[in-house]
Amino acid sequence: MKPGPRNLITDVPGLRVGNTEDHRIKTGTTVLLGEAPMTAAVHVMGGAPGTRETELLAPDKLVQQVEAICLSGGSAFGLDAAGGVMEALREMGRGFEVAGLRVPIVPGAIIFDLANGGDKAWKTSPYFALGKAAVAAAREDFAIGTAGAGTGATTKNWKGGLGSASLVLSNGITVGALVVVNPLGSVTVEGGPHFWAAPFEQAGEFGGKGVATRYGDEEPRPGKQQGEATTIAIIATDANLTKGQCQRLATAAHDGMARAIVPSHTPFDGDLVFAVSTGAKPLPDPIADPFTLGHAAATVLARAIARAVYEATPAPGDRQPCYRSHHG
């Protein structure tokens, strides 16, 4: 398994990502947009999720495909961003047809970034506009680190961010990850410089520091308050999967979150993973390939999480240091 040419989720053909930010507020929105509707599912393991339209992603629900997935800062205010995405898609004539009308289906999830030093004294929520602008900004090449929904993200000890990575399997299928890293836990071993995800690193993509020679007996304690943390992710593939298979892919991907963030899936994190399929390529081996896809999803998510923190950049008013300011 090797990274695709961009090492981004957009190595899955037919996908684009749009980022918008407000650096004064220290927040932003990210949208994953398909050229065509995508089969989608979700799996939630954190104890404090903030979501929109996730119930309809269950395999037994009527709607089988979505137009986009929206990730945003802003805590519950950020759920408005998906409305902005819907508005932009409606103007494009996209959506689920109901009684001759088009209703864009846009599931979403949010992180808490209301205590990161930004100016939160807005009179009108900025998130609807951020969501609409994210659609206009969607492209194959996009920024990671302090960008989009990761603009105001934090971790236990480093500034968080937006991460992405990809893998191309030997059968030609591509798997990519997009993640907003804002956990209660740490992505580095006892504060760094070694990433927990180091065993899965490809070509020095997050500094090439290697694995820690010693994993201490540190007893983890919360670095944030209750309700202030979460890591939200999307796994995408061009393999032709059903909603049930997408849900299994999302479930397997959580292993990557646990490999990259310690601890993860706490009662105070809203950790969740969406999984989407463009359906472009049939599974060559319907038995063995889902097994491999699950492993690839976990691996690519672990790498994307480390890349998010590695690529974060400093900004005025930050309350946490950037990893590369200390470890190059």
PDB file of C-alpha atoms in Angstrom, residues 13 34 36 66 69 82 174 189 195 200 207 228 231 239 254 273 288 298 301 321:
ATOM      1  CA  PRO A  13     -11.294  10.056  -8.135  1.00  0.00           C
ATOM      2  CA  GLY A  34     -18.570  14.220  -4.727  1.00  0.00           C
ATOM      3  CA  ALA A  36     -22.017  12.464  -8.040  1.00  0.00           C
ATOM      4  CA  VAL A  66     -25.506  11.843   0.028  1.00  0.00           C
ATOM      5  CA  ILE A  69     -20.258  15.613   4.142  1.00  0.00           C
ATOM      6  CA  ALA A  82     -24.325  22.095   6.612  1.00  0.00           C
ATOM      7  CA  THR A 174      -7.881   3.907  -3.367  1.00  0.00           C
ATOM      8  CA  VAL A 189       4.061  10.050  23.270  1.00  0.00           C
ATOM      9  CA  PHE A 195       3.832  10.415  17.170  1.00  0.00           C
ATOM     10  CA  PHE A 200       2.420   3.741   9.914  1.00  0.00           C
ATOM     11  CA  GLY A 207       8.610  14.497  10.284  1.00  0.00           C
ATOM     12  CA  GLU A 228     -14.576  20.486  24.643  1.00  0.00           C
ATOM     13  CA  THR A 231     -12.055  14.002  16.497  1.00  0.00           C
ATOM     14  CA  ALA A 239     -14.604   0.622  -4.143  1.00  0.00           C
ATOM     15  CA  HIS A 254     -11.747   3.749  14.464  1.00  0.00           C
ATOM     16  CA  VAL A 273     -16.100   8.352  11.399  1.00  0.00           C
ATOM     17  CA  ALA A 288     -10.862 -10.737   1.000  1.00  0.00           C
ATOM     18  CA  ALA A 298      -7.403   2.372   9.968  1.00  0.00           C
ATOM     19  CA  LEU A 301      -6.708   7.585   9.346  1.00  0.00           C
ATOM     20  CA  PRO A 321       2.098  25.656  20.673  1.00  0.00           C
TER      21      PRO A 321
END
